[in-house]
Tab-separated table of C-alpha atoms in Angstrom:
chain	number	residue	atom	x	y	z
W	15	MET	CA	0.000	0.000	0.000
W	16	SER	CA	1.464	3.323	-1.101
W	17	PHE	CA	0.446	6.951	-0.854
W	18	VAL	CA	1.739	10.153	-2.415
W	19	ASP	CA	0.936	13.775	-1.590
W	20	ASN	CA	-0.015	16.248	-4.314
W	21	GLN	CA	-0.972	19.802	-3.405
W	22	GLY	CA	-1.794	18.695	0.130
W	23	VAL	CA	-4.001	15.776	-0.949
W	24	LYS	CA	-2.991	12.210	-0.072
W	25	LEU	CA	-3.491	9.801	-2.982
W	26	TYR	CA	-3.560	6.016	-2.823
W	27	TRP	CA	-1.756	4.066	-5.549
W	28	ASP	CA	-0.449	0.573	-6.148
W	29	GLU	CA	1.222	-1.502	-8.843
W	30	GLN	CA	0.886	-4.999	-10.267
W	31	GLY	CA	2.879	-6.846	-12.912
W	32	ALA	CA	6.157	-6.139	-14.640
W	33	GLY	CA	7.251	-4.633	-17.938
W	34	ASP	CA	6.665	-1.239	-19.516
W	35	PRO	CA	4.674	1.004	-17.146
W	36	LEU	CA	0.944	1.382	-17.812
W	37	LEU	CA	-0.945	4.042	-15.853
W	38	LEU	CA	-4.627	3.215	-15.261
W	39	ILE	CA	-7.061	6.073	-14.554
W	40	MET	CA	-10.606	5.217	-13.443
W	41	GLY	CA	-13.841	7.148	-13.995
W	42	LEU	CA	-16.328	9.160	-11.974
W	43	SER	CA	-16.652	7.978	-8.356
W	44	TYR	CA	-15.082	4.571	-9.095
W	45	PRO	CA	-12.104	3.329	-7.059
W	46	SER	CA	-9.027	1.863	-8.715
W	47	TYR	CA	-10.269	-1.603	-7.696
W	48	MET	CA	-12.819	-1.334	-10.509
W	49	TRP	CA	-10.006	-2.366	-12.856
W	50	PHE	CA	-10.453	-5.873	-11.427
W	51	ARG	CA	-11.567	-7.403	-14.744
W	52	SER	CA	-8.886	-5.908	-16.992
W	53	ARG	CA	-5.915	-5.492	-14.707
W	54	PRO	CA	-4.943	-9.179	-14.373
W	55	VAL	CA	-4.735	-9.383	-18.173
W	56	LEU	CA	-2.764	-6.160	-18.584
W	57	ALA	CA	-0.406	-7.006	-15.716
W	58	LYS	CA	0.797	-10.087	-17.596
W	59	THR	CA	2.833	-7.857	-19.894
W	60	HIS	CA	2.980	-4.472	-18.146
W	61	ARG	CA	3.788	-2.882	-14.831
W	62	THR	CA	0.292	-1.552	-14.147
W	63	ILE	CA	0.075	1.492	-11.893
W	64	ALA	CA	-3.373	2.468	-10.636
W	65	PHE	CA	-4.541	5.123	-8.198
W	66	ASP	CA	-7.695	6.315	-6.505
W	67	ASN	CA	-8.673	9.719	-7.847
W	68	ARG	CA	-9.048	12.397	-5.194
W	69	GLY	CA	-12.459	12.044	-3.607
W	70	VAL	CA	-12.814	8.263	-3.797
W	71	GLY	CA	-11.419	5.014	-2.441
W	72	GLN	CA	-8.480	5.427	-0.083
W	73	SER	CA	-7.489	8.879	-1.338
W	74	ASP	CA	-8.347	12.088	0.508
W	75	VAL	CA	-11.652	13.888	-0.017
W	76	PRO	CA	-10.796	17.592	-0.080
W	77	ALA	CA	-13.444	20.317	-0.131
W	78	GLY	CA	-14.542	21.985	-3.346
W	79	ALA	CA	-14.375	20.965	-6.979
W	80	TYR	CA	-11.631	18.780	-8.435
W	81	PRO	CA	-10.592	20.324	-11.776
W	82	ILE	CA	-9.541	17.822	-14.433
W	83	THR	CA	-6.271	19.743	-14.791
W	84	THR	CA	-5.571	19.217	-11.093
W	85	VAL	CA	-6.347	15.506	-11.259
W	86	ALA	CA	-3.985	15.249	-14.236
W	87	SER	CA	-1.290	16.622	-11.936
W	88	ASP	CA	-2.297	13.934	-9.420
W	89	ALA	CA	-1.510	11.350	-12.107
W	90	ALA	CA	1.886	12.942	-12.654
W	91	ALA	CA	2.573	12.803	-8.905
W	92	VAL	CA	1.727	9.091	-8.871
W	93	LEU	CA	4.188	8.434	-11.712
W	94	ASP	CA	6.810	10.415	-9.822
W	95	ALA	CA	6.194	8.292	-6.727
W	96	ALA	CA	6.538	5.144	-8.825
W	97	GLY	CA	9.815	6.405	-10.285
W	98	VAL	CA	8.399	6.461	-13.824
W	99	ASP	CA	9.369	9.148	-16.316
W	100	ALA	CA	6.921	8.097	-19.053
W	101	ALA	CA	4.155	5.506	-19.257
W	102	HIS	CA	1.414	4.162	-21.464
W	103	VAL	CA	-1.771	5.851	-20.204
W	104	PHE	CA	-5.216	4.205	-20.171
W	105	GLY	CA	-8.192	6.200	-18.911
W	106	VAL	CA	-11.892	5.356	-18.949
W	107	SER	CA	-14.857	7.758	-18.777
W	108	MET	CA	-13.770	10.652	-16.517
W	109	GLY	CA	-10.403	8.901	-16.464
W	110	GLY	CA	-10.305	9.333	-20.240
W	111	MET	CA	-10.771	13.074	-19.792
W	112	ILE	CA	-7.950	13.079	-17.268
W	113	ALA	CA	-5.818	11.054	-19.694
W	114	GLN	CA	-6.456	13.593	-22.476
W	115	GLU	CA	-5.476	16.442	-20.176
W	116	PHE	CA	-2.419	14.526	-18.986
W	117	ALA	CA	-1.296	13.955	-22.592
W	118	LEU	CA	-1.709	17.654	-23.317
W	119	GLN	CA	0.010	18.873	-20.137
W	120	TYR	CA	2.786	16.276	-20.042
W	121	PRO	CA	3.347	15.097	-23.631
W	122	ASN	CA	6.837	13.768	-22.905
W	123	ARG	CA	5.459	11.468	-20.203
W	124	VAL	CA	3.046	9.590	-22.508
W	125	ARG	CA	4.349	6.588	-24.459
W	126	SER	CA	0.907	5.825	-25.835
W	127	LEU	CA	-2.659	6.801	-25.009
W	128	ILE	CA	-5.786	4.669	-24.637
W	129	LEU	CA	-9.110	6.483	-24.286
W	130	GLY	CA	-12.032	4.315	-23.195
W	131	CYS	CA	-15.735	5.315	-23.186
W	132	THR	CA	-14.902	9.009	-22.932
W	133	THR	CA	-15.566	12.389	-24.525
W	134	PRO	CA	-13.713	15.538	-25.619
W	135	GLY	CA	-16.186	17.573	-23.559
W	136	GLY	CA	-17.731	20.926	-24.341
W	137	SER	CA	-20.169	21.922	-27.072
W	138	HIS	CA	-18.620	19.551	-29.623
W	139	ALA	CA	-19.400	16.490	-27.501
W	140	VAL	CA	-22.515	14.398	-28.066
W	141	GLN	CA	-24.519	14.602	-24.856
W	142	ALA	CA	-26.363	11.825	-23.057
W	143	GLU	CA	-30.152	11.680	-23.035
W	144	PRO	CA	-31.828	13.704	-20.239
W	145	ALA	CA	-32.760	10.580	-18.271
W	146	ALA	CA	-29.100	9.575	-18.056
W	147	ILE	CA	-28.113	13.028	-16.823
W	148	GLN	CA	-30.876	12.892	-14.216
W	149	ALA	CA	-29.622	9.531	-12.958
W	150	LEU	CA	-26.094	10.903	-12.791
W	151	MET	CA	-27.200	13.819	-10.594
W	152	ARG	CA	-28.673	11.439	-7.946
W	153	HIS	CA	-31.128	14.004	-6.602
W	154	GLY	CA	-32.876	12.608	-3.522
W	155	MET	CA	-31.524	9.077	-4.040
W	156	THR	CA	-29.999	6.719	-1.532
W	157	PRO	CA	-26.719	5.038	-2.554
W	158	ALA	CA	-28.596	1.844	-3.449
W	159	GLU	CA	-31.173	3.774	-5.498
W	160	ALA	CA	-28.505	5.809	-7.295
W	161	THR	CA	-26.515	2.701	-8.159
W	162	GLU	CA	-29.581	0.947	-9.548
W	163	ALA	CA	-30.780	4.018	-11.469
W	164	ILE	CA	-27.608	4.354	-13.526
W	165	ILE	CA	-27.445	0.694	-14.593
W	166	PRO	CA	-29.572	0.999	-17.794
W	167	PHE	CA	-27.303	3.768	-19.049
W	168	ILE	CA	-23.937	2.088	-18.444
W	169	TYR	CA	-24.603	-1.606	-19.160
W	170	ASP	CA	-25.837	-3.273	-22.330
W	171	PRO	CA	-29.337	-4.828	-22.030
W	172	GLY	CA	-27.876	-8.258	-22.819
W	173	THR	CA	-25.358	-8.283	-19.972
W	174	PRO	CA	-26.108	-10.932	-17.307
W	175	ARG	CA	-27.219	-9.410	-14.028
W	176	ALA	CA	-24.687	-11.578	-12.197
W	177	LEU	CA	-21.817	-9.702	-13.874
W	178	ILE	CA	-23.376	-6.353	-13.015
W	179	ASP	CA	-23.789	-7.446	-9.401
W	180	GLU	CA	-20.081	-8.322	-9.259
W	181	ASP	CA	-19.303	-4.751	-10.261
W	182	MET	CA	-21.804	-3.335	-7.794
W	183	ALA	CA	-20.262	-5.277	-4.915
W	184	VAL	CA	-16.946	-3.521	-5.516
W	185	ARG	CA	-18.726	-0.238	-6.166
W	186	MET	CA	-20.679	-0.277	-2.900
W	187	LYS	CA	-17.650	-1.245	-0.814
W	188	TRP	CA	-15.955	1.991	-1.869
W	189	TYR	CA	-19.038	4.169	-2.347
W	190	PRO	CA	-17.987	7.840	-2.413
W	191	THR	CA	-19.031	10.482	0.056
W	192	PRO	CA	-21.360	13.235	-1.218
W	193	GLN	CA	-18.404	15.645	-1.293
W	194	GLY	CA	-16.190	13.203	-3.185
W	195	TYR	CA	-18.853	12.611	-5.818
W	196	ALA	CA	-19.740	16.291	-6.143
W	197	GLY	CA	-16.089	17.345	-6.361
W	198	GLN	CA	-15.437	14.958	-9.239
W	199	LEU	CA	-18.703	15.771	-11.038
W	200	GLN	CA	-18.039	19.513	-10.758
W	201	GLY	CA	-14.582	18.929	-12.200
W	202	ILE	CA	-16.099	17.182	-15.208
W	203	MET	CA	-18.714	19.876	-15.785
W	204	SER	CA	-16.201	22.725	-15.562
W	205	TRP	CA	-13.521	21.051	-17.708
W	206	GLU	CA	-12.273	23.212	-20.543
W	207	THR	CA	-13.015	21.120	-23.601
W	208	ALA	CA	-10.052	19.342	-25.120
W	209	TYR	CA	-11.614	19.451	-28.599
W	210	GLU	CA	-9.553	22.333	-29.989
W	211	ARG	CA	-6.349	20.981	-28.424
W	212	LEU	CA	-6.667	17.331	-29.439
W	213	PRO	CA	-4.554	17.698	-32.635
W	214	GLN	CA	-1.633	18.561	-30.323
W	215	ILE	CA	-1.575	14.967	-29.045
W	216	LYS	CA	1.315	13.183	-30.747
W	217	ALA	CA	1.324	9.909	-28.790
W	218	PRO	CA	0.026	6.788	-30.563
W	219	THR	CA	-3.629	6.612	-29.542
W	220	LEU	CA	-6.355	3.981	-29.308
W	221	VAL	CA	-9.957	5.124	-28.847
W	222	ILE	CA	-12.239	2.318	-27.651
W	223	HIS	CA	-15.954	2.514	-26.896
W	224	GLY	CA	-19.080	0.374	-26.514
W	225	GLU	CA	-21.588	0.885	-29.312
W	226	THR	CA	-24.636	0.952	-26.998
W	227	ASP	CA	-23.250	3.430	-24.434
W	228	ARG	CA	-26.119	5.650	-23.243
W	229	LEU	CA	-24.072	7.703	-20.761
W	230	ILE	CA	-21.334	8.857	-23.146
W	231	PRO	CA	-22.647	8.070	-26.650
W	232	SER	CA	-20.193	6.333	-28.952
W	233	GLU	CA	-20.289	9.247	-31.392
W	234	ASN	CA	-17.831	10.877	-29.005
W	235	ALA	CA	-15.285	8.161	-29.758
W	236	LYS	CA	-15.546	8.992	-33.453
W	237	ILE	CA	-14.926	12.664	-32.678
W	238	LEU	CA	-11.846	11.841	-30.610
W	239	ALA	CA	-10.429	9.491	-33.226
W	240	LYS	CA	-10.925	12.074	-35.947
W	241	ARG	CA	-9.312	14.891	-33.964
W	242	ILE	CA	-6.249	13.012	-32.664
W	243	PRO	CA	-3.706	12.472	-35.460
W	244	GLY	CA	-3.359	8.807	-36.435
W	245	ALA	CA	-5.713	7.537	-33.716
W	246	LYS	CA	-7.181	4.046	-34.076
W	247	LEU	CA	-10.912	3.619	-33.370
W	248	VAL	CA	-12.531	0.453	-31.992
W	249	LEU	CA	-16.283	0.180	-31.351
W	250	ILE	CA	-17.428	-2.912	-29.457
W	251	PRO	CA	-20.852	-4.331	-30.382
W	252	LYS	CA	-23.305	-5.265	-27.618
W	253	ALA	CA	-21.296	-3.222	-25.131
W	254	SER	CA	-22.210	-0.031	-23.317
W	255	HIS	CA	-20.230	2.275	-21.025
W	256	ILE	CA	-18.743	-0.495	-18.872
W	257	PHE	CA	-17.603	-2.498	-21.877
W	258	SER	CA	-15.208	-4.593	-19.804
W	259	THR	CA	-18.242	-6.127	-18.077
W	260	ASP	CA	-20.619	-6.196	-21.061
W	261	GLN	CA	-18.098	-8.045	-23.216
W	262	PRO	CA	-15.457	-9.475	-20.857
W	263	GLY	CA	-12.056	-9.810	-22.429
W	264	VAL	CA	-12.938	-8.187	-25.756
W	265	GLY	CA	-11.672	-4.724	-24.897
W	266	ASP	CA	-8.658	-6.256	-23.164
W	267	ARG	CA	-7.648	-7.996	-26.400
W	268	TYR	CA	-7.820	-4.778	-28.381
W	269	VAL	CA	-5.822	-2.941	-25.709
W	270	ALA	CA	-3.241	-5.748	-25.531
W	271	GLU	CA	-2.854	-5.764	-29.312
W	272	PHE	CA	-2.420	-1.993	-29.363
W	273	LEU	CA	0.155	-2.062	-26.585
W	274	ALA	CA	1.999	-4.900	-28.319
W	275	THR	CA	2.434	-2.735	-31.409
W	276	GLN	CA	4.158	-0.201	-29.183
W	277	ARG	CA	6.596	-2.869	-28.038
W	278	GLY	CA	6.960	-4.480	-31.454
W	279	ILE	CA	6.104	-7.942	-30.181
W	280	ALA	CA	3.146	-10.270	-30.534
W	281	ALA	CA	0.037	-9.591	-28.484
W	282	LEU	CA	-1.455	-11.951	-25.923
């Protein structure tokens, strides 16, 4: 168990596996343990480094909003603590926004970039339907009600409930405080869109998204892939926002193949 301080905030991080470093950045209100499906696969070939974003898990919950630019600096502090100059960076959902900002702020620290189920933000992004936004806001909901309400928007209708319940068990164990959730959500909503800056990203990039995502529609993946020079786009059928649960192993194979091309060796 390791912690690092950034701007007075204590951040939890850990590592698994060996090889080229791969930084994993999780999404809104999810702890780093939510990588539990993908991380064992990725750790076979990479030194995976994951951390709890400020406001969730074992990291501190400071007052106020958590700007995406600040959380990108948290990611840099974690790499510093791990003794890593540059890493492959894989972010999902809010973590994908953080990964974009990290690539723009610290271009020399990014070996390659993987953006999962995320958006460039701002007016150019394709927004979710109103019902999804309402579920995200959690007005008047208990934790159990809020968790259940978001399920139709982040999982494909064909996903077995048993798999969803596995996710929810991890989710509820590390359920965020109201301040932690609000701080992250405010950071997302106030993020200066990356759309105009995306062509500045020079790292090899994979954009991966579930086709049936109702929280961050897959049209956003097409926008990202078009704006980032040379980016590769993968859309996964019968998969929504949590594509690692909807189609277990499918996204991992695409990510492993992409990372293998960066090493010049065969994929898993």
